[in-house]
Protein backbone atom coordinates (compact mmCIF):
# COMPACT_ATOMS: atom_id res chain seq x y z
CA UNK A 1 0.00 0.00 0.00
CA UNK A 2 1.22 3.47 -0.76
CA UNK A 3 1.68 5.88 2.14
CA UNK A 4 -1.16 8.36 2.73
CA UNK A 5 1.19 11.19 1.77
CA UNK A 6 1.82 9.82 -1.74
CA UNK A 7 0.28 11.35 -4.84
CA UNK A 8 -2.15 8.47 -5.33
CA UNK A 9 -2.66 6.81 -1.95
CA UNK A 10 -4.65 3.59 -2.29
CA UNK A 11 -5.57 3.13 1.38
CA UNK A 12 -8.87 5.06 1.41
CA UNK A 13 -10.20 3.20 -1.64
CA UNK A 14 -9.06 -0.15 -0.21
CA UNK A 15 -10.99 0.68 2.97
CA UNK A 16 -14.07 1.66 0.93
CA UNK A 17 -13.92 -1.59 -1.05
CA UNK A 18 -13.49 -3.60 2.17
CA UNK A 19 -16.66 -2.01 3.61
CA UNK A 20 -18.55 -2.66 0.34
CA UNK A 21 -17.41 -6.30 0.47
CA UNK A 22 -18.35 -6.77 4.13
CA UNK A 23 -21.80 -5.25 3.54
CA UNK A 24 -22.58 -7.38 0.47
CA UNK A 25 -24.79 -10.41 1.23
CA UNK A 26 -22.83 -12.43 -1.35
CA UNK A 27 -19.81 -12.22 0.98
CA UNK A 28 -21.55 -14.23 3.71
CA UNK A 29 -20.20 -17.71 4.53
CA UNK A 30 -16.95 -17.20 2.60
CA UNK A 31 -14.65 -17.05 5.62
CA UNK A 32 -12.03 -14.35 6.12
CA UNK A 33 -11.77 -12.08 3.08
CA UNK A 34 -8.87 -9.80 2.15
CA UNK A 35 -9.78 -6.86 -0.07
CA UNK A 36 -7.05 -4.81 -1.73
CA UNK A 37 -6.46 -3.27 -5.13
CA UNK A 38 -10.04 -4.06 -6.33
CA UNK A 39 -9.48 -7.77 -5.61
CA UNK A 40 -11.20 -10.09 -3.10
CA UNK A 41 -8.98 -12.89 -1.79
CA UNK A 42 -9.53 -15.87 0.51
CA UNK A 43 -7.75 -15.10 3.80
CA UNK A 44 -6.38 -18.66 4.00
CA UNK A 45 -4.70 -18.41 0.60
CA UNK A 46 -3.36 -14.86 0.60
CA UNK A 47 0.38 -14.18 0.44
CA UNK A 48 2.31 -10.93 0.51
CA UNK A 49 4.54 -11.04 -2.57
CA UNK A 50 6.31 -7.68 -2.53
CA UNK A 51 7.19 -4.99 0.01
CA UNK A 52 5.98 -1.97 -1.97
CA UNK A 53 3.72 -3.14 -4.82
CA UNK A 54 0.08 -2.05 -4.34
CA UNK A 55 -0.99 -5.45 -5.72
CA UNK A 56 1.29 -7.29 -3.30
CA UNK A 57 -1.38 -9.52 -1.76
CA UNK A 58 -2.17 -12.46 -4.03
CA UNK A 59 -3.67 -15.91 -3.93
CA UNK A 60 -0.87 -17.49 -5.93
CA UNK A 61 -2.13 -21.07 -5.93
CA UNK A 62 -5.87 -20.51 -6.33
CA UNK A 63 -6.46 -17.01 -7.68
CA UNK A 64 -8.82 -14.32 -6.43
CA UNK A 65 -12.36 -15.02 -5.25
CA UNK A 66 -13.59 -11.98 -7.11
CA UNK A 67 -13.13 -8.39 -8.17
CA UNK A 68 -14.73 -5.05 -7.38
CA UNK A 69 -15.97 -2.77 -10.16
CA UNK A 70 -17.60 0.58 -9.37
CA UNK A 71 -18.67 -0.49 -5.89
CA UNK A 72 -20.02 -3.89 -6.97
CA UNK A 73 -18.48 -7.32 -6.33
CA UNK A 74 -18.15 -9.88 -9.08
CA UNK A 75 -17.37 -13.19 -7.35
CA UNK A 76 -15.63 -15.71 -9.62
CA UNK A 77 -15.40 -18.65 -7.23
CA UNK A 78 -16.23 -19.88 -3.72
CA UNK A 79 -13.58 -21.23 -1.34
CA UNK A 80 -13.70 -25.03 -1.46
CA UNK A 81 -11.88 -25.66 1.81
CA UNK A 82 -13.55 -25.47 5.19
CA UNK A 83 -13.12 -22.18 7.04
CA UNK A 84 -13.95 -20.37 10.27
CA UNK A 85 -15.92 -22.57 12.69
CA UNK A 86 -15.99 -25.49 10.23
CA UNK A 87 -12.21 -25.79 10.00
CA UNK A 88 -10.60 -28.90 11.51
CA UNK A 89 -8.30 -26.60 13.53
CA UNK A 90 -10.07 -26.47 16.90
CA UNK A 91 -8.34 -25.08 19.97
CA UNK A 92 -11.42 -24.93 22.21
CA UNK A 93 -10.48 -28.14 24.07
CA UNK A 94 -6.80 -27.29 24.51
CA UNK A 95 -5.32 -25.90 27.69
CA UNK A 96 -2.26 -24.71 25.78
CA UNK A 97 -1.17 -24.55 22.17
CA UNK A 98 1.35 -27.11 20.90
CA UNK A 99 4.99 -26.04 20.94
CA UNK A 100 6.05 -25.46 17.32
CA UNK A 101 9.51 -24.29 16.28
CA UNK A 102 10.94 -23.00 13.02
CA UNK A 103 14.05 -24.39 11.34
CA UNK A 104 15.55 -22.42 8.47
CA UNK A 105 16.61 -24.56 5.54
CA UNK A 106 19.33 -23.60 3.06
CA UNK A 107 22.31 -25.15 1.28
CA UNK A 108 24.61 -26.97 3.71
CA UNK A 109 22.19 -26.37 6.61
CA UNK A 110 23.11 -27.88 9.96
CA UNK A 111 20.69 -30.26 11.64
CA UNK A 112 21.54 -28.83 15.10
CA UNK A 113 18.50 -26.47 15.27
CA UNK A 114 16.14 -29.31 14.28
CA UNK A 115 17.76 -31.67 16.81
CA UNK A 116 17.47 -29.01 19.52
CA UNK A 117 13.72 -28.65 18.89
CA UNK A 118 13.22 -32.42 18.86
CA UNK A 119 15.27 -32.84 22.06
CA UNK A 120 13.30 -30.02 23.73
CA UNK A 121 10.08 -31.94 23.09
CA UNK A 122 8.52 -29.67 20.49
CA UNK A 123 5.27 -30.97 19.01
CA UNK A 124 5.89 -29.61 15.53
CA UNK A 125 8.59 -28.13 13.35
CA UNK A 126 8.15 -25.74 10.44
CA UNK A 127 10.95 -25.88 7.88
CA UNK A 128 11.26 -22.45 6.28
CA UNK A 129 13.43 -22.20 3.25
CA UNK A 130 13.64 -23.38 -0.32
CA UNK A 131 10.59 -22.94 -2.51
CA UNK A 132 10.00 -26.51 -3.60
CA UNK A 133 10.08 -28.01 -0.10
CA UNK A 134 13.34 -29.94 -0.44
CA UNK A 135 15.36 -30.28 2.72
CA UNK A 136 19.10 -30.45 3.14
CA UNK A 137 20.03 -34.12 3.78
CA UNK A 138 20.98 -33.78 7.46
CA UNK A 139 17.82 -31.80 8.26
CA UNK A 140 15.72 -34.29 6.28
CA UNK A 141 17.20 -37.21 8.22
CA UNK A 142 16.58 -35.53 11.59
CA UNK A 143 12.96 -34.66 10.74
CA UNK A 144 12.32 -38.09 9.23
CA UNK A 145 13.56 -39.80 12.41
CA UNK A 146 11.51 -37.43 14.56
CA UNK A 147 8.39 -38.09 12.46
CA UNK A 148 8.83 -41.85 12.95
CA UNK A 149 9.21 -41.47 16.71
CA UNK A 150 7.34 -38.62 18.33
CA UNK A 151 6.92 -35.54 16.17
CA UNK A 152 3.19 -34.94 15.79
CA UNK A 153 3.28 -32.44 12.97
CA UNK A 154 5.84 -31.22 10.51
CA UNK A 155 5.00 -28.57 7.95
CA UNK A 156 7.29 -28.00 5.01
CA UNK A 157 6.64 -24.70 3.28
CA UNK A 158 6.72 -25.25 -0.44
CA UNK A 159 6.32 -22.44 -2.94
CA UNK A 160 3.65 -20.40 -1.14
CA UNK A 161 1.83 -23.42 0.29
CA UNK A 162 2.35 -25.80 3.19
CA UNK A 163 2.82 -29.53 2.93
CA UNK A 164 1.46 -31.67 5.79
CA UNK A 165 3.23 -34.40 7.76
CA UNK A 166 1.89 -37.08 5.38
CA UNK A 167 3.99 -35.47 2.63
CA UNK A 168 7.16 -35.79 4.74
CA UNK A 169 6.33 -39.46 5.29
CA UNK A 170 5.74 -39.90 1.54
CA UNK A 171 9.08 -38.21 0.86
CA UNK A 172 10.74 -40.62 3.30
CA UNK A 173 9.32 -43.61 1.40
CA UNK A 174 10.10 -42.19 -2.05
CA UNK A 175 13.52 -40.57 -1.75
CA UNK A 176 14.37 -41.63 -5.31
CA UNK A 177 11.55 -39.39 -6.54
CA UNK A 178 12.15 -36.57 -4.04
CA UNK A 179 15.78 -36.81 -2.97
CA UNK A 180 17.07 -34.68 -0.11
CA UNK A 181 19.69 -32.14 -1.15
CA UNK A 182 23.24 -33.30 -0.35
PDB file of C-alpha atoms in Angstrom:
ATOM      1  CA  UNK A   1       0.000   0.000   0.000  1.00  0.00           C
ATOM      2  CA  UNK A   2       1.225   3.469  -0.760  1.00  0.00           C
ATOM      3  CA  UNK A   3       1.678   5.885   2.138  1.00  0.00           C
ATOM      4  CA  UNK A   4      -1.157   8.357   2.732  1.00  0.00           C
ATOM      5  CA  UNK A   5       1.195  11.187   1.769  1.00  0.00           C
ATOM      6  CA  UNK A   6       1.821   9.823  -1.736  1.00  0.00           C
ATOM      7  CA  UNK A   7       0.276  11.355  -4.835  1.00  0.00           C
ATOM      8  CA  UNK A   8      -2.150   8.470  -5.328  1.00  0.00           C
ATOM      9  CA  UNK A   9      -2.659   6.814  -1.954  1.00  0.00           C
ATOM     10  CA  UNK A  10      -4.655   3.593  -2.287  1.00  0.00           C
ATOM     11  CA  UNK A  11      -5.571   3.129   1.385  1.00  0.00           C
ATOM     12  CA  UNK A  12      -8.875   5.057   1.407  1.00  0.00           C
ATOM     13  CA  UNK A  13     -10.203   3.202  -1.641  1.00  0.00           C
ATOM     14  CA  UNK A  14      -9.064  -0.149  -0.213  1.00  0.00           C
ATOM     15  CA  UNK A  15     -10.991   0.679   2.966  1.00  0.00           C
ATOM     16  CA  UNK A  16     -14.074   1.660   0.932  1.00  0.00           C
ATOM     17  CA  UNK A  17     -13.916  -1.595  -1.045  1.00  0.00           C
ATOM     18  CA  UNK A  18     -13.495  -3.604   2.174  1.00  0.00           C
ATOM     19  CA  UNK A  19     -16.658  -2.010   3.610  1.00  0.00           C
ATOM     20  CA  UNK A  20     -18.549  -2.661   0.338  1.00  0.00           C
ATOM     21  CA  UNK A  21     -17.410  -6.298   0.467  1.00  0.00           C
ATOM     22  CA  UNK A  22     -18.347  -6.774   4.126  1.00  0.00           C
ATOM     23  CA  UNK A  23     -21.803  -5.247   3.537  1.00  0.00           C
ATOM     24  CA  UNK A  24     -22.578  -7.376   0.471  1.00  0.00           C
ATOM     25  CA  UNK A  25     -24.788 -10.410   1.229  1.00  0.00           C
ATOM     26  CA  UNK A  26     -22.829 -12.434  -1.350  1.00  0.00           C
ATOM     27  CA  UNK A  27     -19.810 -12.218   0.984  1.00  0.00           C
ATOM     28  CA  UNK A  28     -21.553 -14.230   3.708  1.00  0.00           C
ATOM     29  CA  UNK A  29     -20.198 -17.706   4.526  1.00  0.00           C
ATOM     30  CA  UNK A  30     -16.951 -17.203   2.602  1.00  0.00           C
ATOM     31  CA  UNK A  31     -14.648 -17.049   5.619  1.00  0.00           C
ATOM     32  CA  UNK A  32     -12.031 -14.347   6.120  1.00  0.00           C
ATOM     33  CA  UNK A  33     -11.767 -12.082   3.081  1.00  0.00           C
ATOM     34  CA  UNK A  34      -8.871  -9.802   2.148  1.00  0.00           C
ATOM     35  CA  UNK A  35      -9.783  -6.855  -0.071  1.00  0.00           C
ATOM     36  CA  UNK A  36      -7.053  -4.806  -1.725  1.00  0.00           C
ATOM     37  CA  UNK A  37      -6.462  -3.270  -5.129  1.00  0.00           C
ATOM     38  CA  UNK A  38     -10.039  -4.062  -6.332  1.00  0.00           C
ATOM     39  CA  UNK A  39      -9.478  -7.770  -5.608  1.00  0.00           C
ATOM     40  CA  UNK A  40     -11.200 -10.089  -3.101  1.00  0.00           C
ATOM     41  CA  UNK A  41      -8.976 -12.894  -1.789  1.00  0.00           C
ATOM     42  CA  UNK A  42      -9.535 -15.867   0.513  1.00  0.00           C
ATOM     43  CA  UNK A  43      -7.749 -15.104   3.797  1.00  0.00           C
ATOM     44  CA  UNK A  44      -6.376 -18.663   3.996  1.00  0.00           C
ATOM     45  CA  UNK A  45      -4.703 -18.409   0.602  1.00  0.00           C
ATOM     46  CA  UNK A  46      -3.361 -14.857   0.599  1.00  0.00           C
ATOM     47  CA  UNK A  47       0.379 -14.179   0.443  1.00  0.00           C
ATOM     48  CA  UNK A  48       2.312 -10.926   0.508  1.00  0.00           C
ATOM     49  CA  UNK A  49       4.536 -11.040  -2.572  1.00  0.00           C
ATOM     50  CA  UNK A  50       6.313  -7.678  -2.529  1.00  0.00           C
ATOM     51  CA  UNK A  51       7.193  -4.993   0.010  1.00  0.00           C
ATOM     52  CA  UNK A  52       5.984  -1.969  -1.974  1.00  0.00           C
ATOM     53  CA  UNK A  53       3.716  -3.143  -4.820  1.00  0.00           C
ATOM     54  CA  UNK A  54       0.083  -2.052  -4.338  1.00  0.00           C
ATOM     55  CA  UNK A  55      -0.988  -5.446  -5.718  1.00  0.00           C
ATOM     56  CA  UNK A  56       1.286  -7.294  -3.296  1.00  0.00           C
ATOM     57  CA  UNK A  57      -1.383  -9.522  -1.761  1.00  0.00           C
ATOM     58  CA  UNK A  58      -2.173 -12.455  -4.035  1.00  0.00           C
ATOM     59  CA  UNK A  59      -3.674 -15.910  -3.929  1.00  0.00           C
ATOM     60  CA  UNK A  60      -0.874 -17.492  -5.929  1.00  0.00           C
ATOM     61  CA  UNK A  61      -2.135 -21.073  -5.930  1.00  0.00           C
ATOM     62  CA  UNK A  62      -5.869 -20.509  -6.326  1.00  0.00           C
ATOM     63  CA  UNK A  63      -6.459 -17.010  -7.676  1.00  0.00           C
ATOM     64  CA  UNK A  64      -8.822 -14.322  -6.427  1.00  0.00           C
ATOM     65  CA  UNK A  65     -12.355 -15.021  -5.248  1.00  0.00           C
ATOM     66  CA  UNK A  66     -13.591 -11.982  -7.114  1.00  0.00           C
ATOM     67  CA  UNK A  67     -13.129  -8.389  -8.174  1.00  0.00           C
ATOM     68  CA  UNK A  68     -14.730  -5.050  -7.378  1.00  0.00           C
ATOM     69  CA  UNK A  69     -15.966  -2.767 -10.160  1.00  0.00           C
ATOM     70  CA  UNK A  70     -17.603   0.579  -9.370  1.00  0.00           C
ATOM     71  CA  UNK A  71     -18.669  -0.486  -5.894  1.00  0.00           C
ATOM     72  CA  UNK A  72     -20.021  -3.891  -6.970  1.00  0.00           C
ATOM     73  CA  UNK A  73     -18.479  -7.321  -6.329  1.00  0.00           C
ATOM     74  CA  UNK A  74     -18.145  -9.882  -9.084  1.00  0.00           C
ATOM     75  CA  UNK A  75     -17.375 -13.186  -7.355  1.00  0.00           C
ATOM     76  CA  UNK A  76     -15.633 -15.705  -9.620  1.00  0.00           C
ATOM     77  CA  UNK A  77     -15.400 -18.649  -7.230  1.00  0.00           C
ATOM     78  CA  UNK A  78     -16.235 -19.878  -3.719  1.00  0.00           C
ATOM     79  CA  UNK A  79     -13.584 -21.228  -1.337  1.00  0.00           C
ATOM     80  CA  UNK A  80     -13.703 -25.027  -1.465  1.00  0.00           C
ATOM     81  CA  UNK A  81     -11.879 -25.658   1.813  1.00  0.00           C
ATOM     82  CA  UNK A  82     -13.552 -25.465   5.189  1.00  0.00           C
ATOM     83  CA  UNK A  83     -13.119 -22.182   7.036  1.00  0.00           C
ATOM     84  CA  UNK A  84     -13.949 -20.375  10.269  1.00  0.00           C
ATOM     85  CA  UNK A  85     -15.916 -22.570  12.692  1.00  0.00           C
ATOM     86  CA  UNK A  86     -15.993 -25.491  10.225  1.00  0.00           C
ATOM     87  CA  UNK A  87     -12.209 -25.786  10.002  1.00  0.00           C
ATOM     88  CA  UNK A  88     -10.605 -28.895  11.507  1.00  0.00           C
ATOM     89  CA  UNK A  89      -8.304 -26.601  13.527  1.00  0.00           C
ATOM     90  CA  UNK A  90     -10.065 -26.472  16.895  1.00  0.00           C
ATOM     91  CA  UNK A  91      -8.345 -25.078  19.974  1.00  0.00           C
ATOM     92  CA  UNK A  92     -11.416 -24.935  22.214  1.00  0.00           C
ATOM     93  CA  UNK A  93     -10.482 -28.137  24.072  1.00  0.00           C
ATOM     94  CA  UNK A  94      -6.796 -27.291  24.506  1.00  0.00           C
ATOM     95  CA  UNK A  95      -5.319 -25.896  27.690  1.00  0.00           C
ATOM     96  CA  UNK A  96      -2.257 -24.713  25.781  1.00  0.00           C
ATOM     97  CA  UNK A  97      -1.170 -24.547  22.170  1.00  0.00           C
ATOM     98  CA  UNK A  98       1.353 -27.110  20.897  1.00  0.00           C
ATOM     99  CA  UNK A  99       4.992 -26.043  20.936  1.00  0.00           C
ATOM    100  CA  UNK A 100       6.047 -25.461  17.325  1.00  0.00           C
ATOM    101  CA  UNK A 101       9.511 -24.288  16.281  1.00  0.00           C
ATOM    102  CA  UNK A 102      10.941 -22.998  13.016  1.00  0.00           C
ATOM    103  CA  UNK A 103      14.054 -24.389  11.340  1.00  0.00           C
ATOM    104  CA  UNK A 104      15.550 -22.420   8.469  1.00  0.00           C
ATOM    105  CA  UNK A 105      16.606 -24.561   5.537  1.00  0.00           C
ATOM    106  CA  UNK A 106      19.334 -23.604   3.063  1.00  0.00           C
ATOM    107  CA  UNK A 107      22.309 -25.148   1.277  1.00  0.00           C
ATOM    108  CA  UNK A 108      24.608 -26.970   3.711  1.00  0.00           C
ATOM    109  CA  UNK A 109      22.194 -26.373   6.609  1.00  0.00           C
ATOM    110  CA  UNK A 110      23.108 -27.882   9.962  1.00  0.00           C
ATOM    111  CA  UNK A 111      20.691 -30.259  11.644  1.00  0.00           C
ATOM    112  CA  UNK A 112      21.537 -28.827  15.097  1.00  0.00           C
ATOM    113  CA  UNK A 113      18.501 -26.474  15.272  1.00  0.00           C
ATOM    114  CA  UNK A 114      16.137 -29.313  14.280  1.00  0.00           C
ATOM    115  CA  UNK A 115      17.756 -31.669  16.813  1.00  0.00           C
ATOM    116  CA  UNK A 116      17.470 -29.008  19.525  1.00  0.00           C
ATOM    117  CA  UNK A 117      13.723 -28.645  18.894  1.00  0.00           C
ATOM    118  CA  UNK A 118      13.216 -32.420  18.860  1.00  0.00           C
ATOM    119  CA  UNK A 119      15.266 -32.840  22.065  1.00  0.00           C
ATOM    120  CA  UNK A 120      13.300 -30.020  23.726  1.00  0.00           C
ATOM    121  CA  UNK A 121      10.077 -31.943  23.094  1.00  0.00           C
ATOM    122  CA  UNK A 122       8.518 -29.674  20.494  1.00  0.00           C
ATOM    123  CA  UNK A 123       5.267 -30.971  19.006  1.00  0.00           C
ATOM    124  CA  UNK A 124       5.894 -29.609  15.529  1.00  0.00           C
ATOM    125  CA  UNK A 125       8.592 -28.130  13.345  1.00  0.00           C
ATOM    126  CA  UNK A 126       8.153 -25.745  10.437  1.00  0.00           C
ATOM    127  CA  UNK A 127      10.947 -25.880   7.879  1.00  0.00           C
ATOM    128  CA  UNK A 128      11.255 -22.446   6.281  1.00  0.00           C
ATOM    129  CA  UNK A 129      13.434 -22.199   3.245  1.00  0.00           C
ATOM    130  CA  UNK A 130      13.643 -23.384  -0.319  1.00  0.00           C
ATOM    131  CA  UNK A 131      10.595 -22.936  -2.507  1.00  0.00           C
ATOM    132  CA  UNK A 132       9.996 -26.512  -3.596  1.00  0.00           C
ATOM    133  CA  UNK A 133      10.081 -28.005  -0.096  1.00  0.00           C
ATOM    134  CA  UNK A 134      13.337 -29.937  -0.442  1.00  0.00           C
ATOM    135  CA  UNK A 135      15.365 -30.283   2.723  1.00  0.00           C
ATOM    136  CA  UNK A 136      19.098 -30.448   3.141  1.00  0.00           C
ATOM    137  CA  UNK A 137      20.029 -34.120   3.781  1.00  0.00           C
ATOM    138  CA  UNK A 138      20.984 -33.776   7.463  1.00  0.00           C
ATOM    139  CA  UNK A 139      17.822 -31.795   8.258  1.00  0.00           C
ATOM    140  CA  UNK A 140      15.719 -34.287   6.278  1.00  0.00           C
ATOM    141  CA  UNK A 141      17.199 -37.215   8.223  1.00  0.00           C
ATOM    142  CA  UNK A 142      16.576 -35.528  11.587  1.00  0.00           C
ATOM    143  CA  UNK A 143      12.965 -34.658  10.743  1.00  0.00           C
ATOM    144  CA  UNK A 144      12.324 -38.089   9.230  1.00  0.00           C
ATOM    145  CA  UNK A 145      13.555 -39.802  12.408  1.00  0.00           C
ATOM    146  CA  UNK A 146      11.510 -37.435  14.561  1.00  0.00           C
ATOM    147  CA  UNK A 147       8.390 -38.093  12.462  1.00  0.00           C
ATOM    148  CA  UNK A 148       8.826 -41.846  12.951  1.00  0.00           C
ATOM    149  CA  UNK A 149       9.210 -41.469  16.715  1.00  0.00           C
ATOM    150  CA  UNK A 150       7.338 -38.621  18.332  1.00  0.00           C
ATOM    151  CA  UNK A 151       6.921 -35.540  16.174  1.00  0.00           C
ATOM    152  CA  UNK A 152       3.190 -34.940  15.795  1.00  0.00           C
ATOM    153  CA  UNK A 153       3.284 -32.442  12.971  1.00  0.00           C
ATOM    154  CA  UNK A 154       5.836 -31.220  10.513  1.00  0.00           C
ATOM    155  CA  UNK A 155       4.997 -28.569   7.950  1.00  0.00           C
ATOM    156  CA  UNK A 156       7.291 -28.001   5.009  1.00  0.00           C
ATOM    157  CA  UNK A 157       6.637 -24.699   3.278  1.00  0.00           C
ATOM    158  CA  UNK A 158       6.723 -25.245  -0.443  1.00  0.00           C
ATOM    159  CA  UNK A 159       6.324 -22.443  -2.940  1.00  0.00           C
ATOM    160  CA  UNK A 160       3.655 -20.403  -1.141  1.00  0.00           C
ATOM    161  CA  UNK A 161       1.833 -23.417   0.287  1.00  0.00           C
ATOM    162  CA  UNK A 162       2.351 -25.797   3.187  1.00  0.00           C
ATOM    163  CA  UNK A 163       2.816 -29.529   2.925  1.00  0.00           C
ATOM    164  CA  UNK A 164       1.458 -31.666   5.794  1.00  0.00           C
ATOM    165  CA  UNK A 165       3.229 -34.403   7.757  1.00  0.00           C
ATOM    166  CA  UNK A 166       1.892 -37.084   5.383  1.00  0.00           C
ATOM    167  CA  UNK A 167       3.994 -35.468   2.626  1.00  0.00           C
ATOM    168  CA  UNK A 168       7.162 -35.794   4.736  1.00  0.00           C
ATOM    169  CA  UNK A 169       6.332 -39.460   5.289  1.00  0.00           C
ATOM    170  CA  UNK A 170       5.737 -39.899   1.542  1.00  0.00           C
ATOM    171  CA  UNK A 171       9.081 -38.214   0.856  1.00  0.00           C
ATOM    172  CA  UNK A 172      10.744 -40.618   3.305  1.00  0.00           C
ATOM    173  CA  UNK A 173       9.321 -43.609   1.395  1.00  0.00           C
ATOM    174  CA  UNK A 174      10.096 -42.186  -2.048  1.00  0.00           C
ATOM    175  CA  UNK A 175      13.517 -40.573  -1.749  1.00  0.00           C
ATOM    176  CA  UNK A 176      14.368 -41.628  -5.308  1.00  0.00           C
ATOM    177  CA  UNK A 177      11.548 -39.386  -6.535  1.00  0.00           C
ATOM    178  CA  UNK A 178      12.146 -36.568  -4.042  1.00  0.00           C
ATOM    179  CA  UNK A 179      15.785 -36.810  -2.972  1.00  0.00           C
ATOM    180  CA  UNK A 180      17.069 -34.676  -0.111  1.00  0.00           C
ATOM    181  CA  UNK A 181      19.688 -32.141  -1.147  1.00  0.00           C
ATOM    182  CA  UNK A 182      23.239 -33.304  -0.350  1.00  0.00           C
TER     183      UNK A 182
END
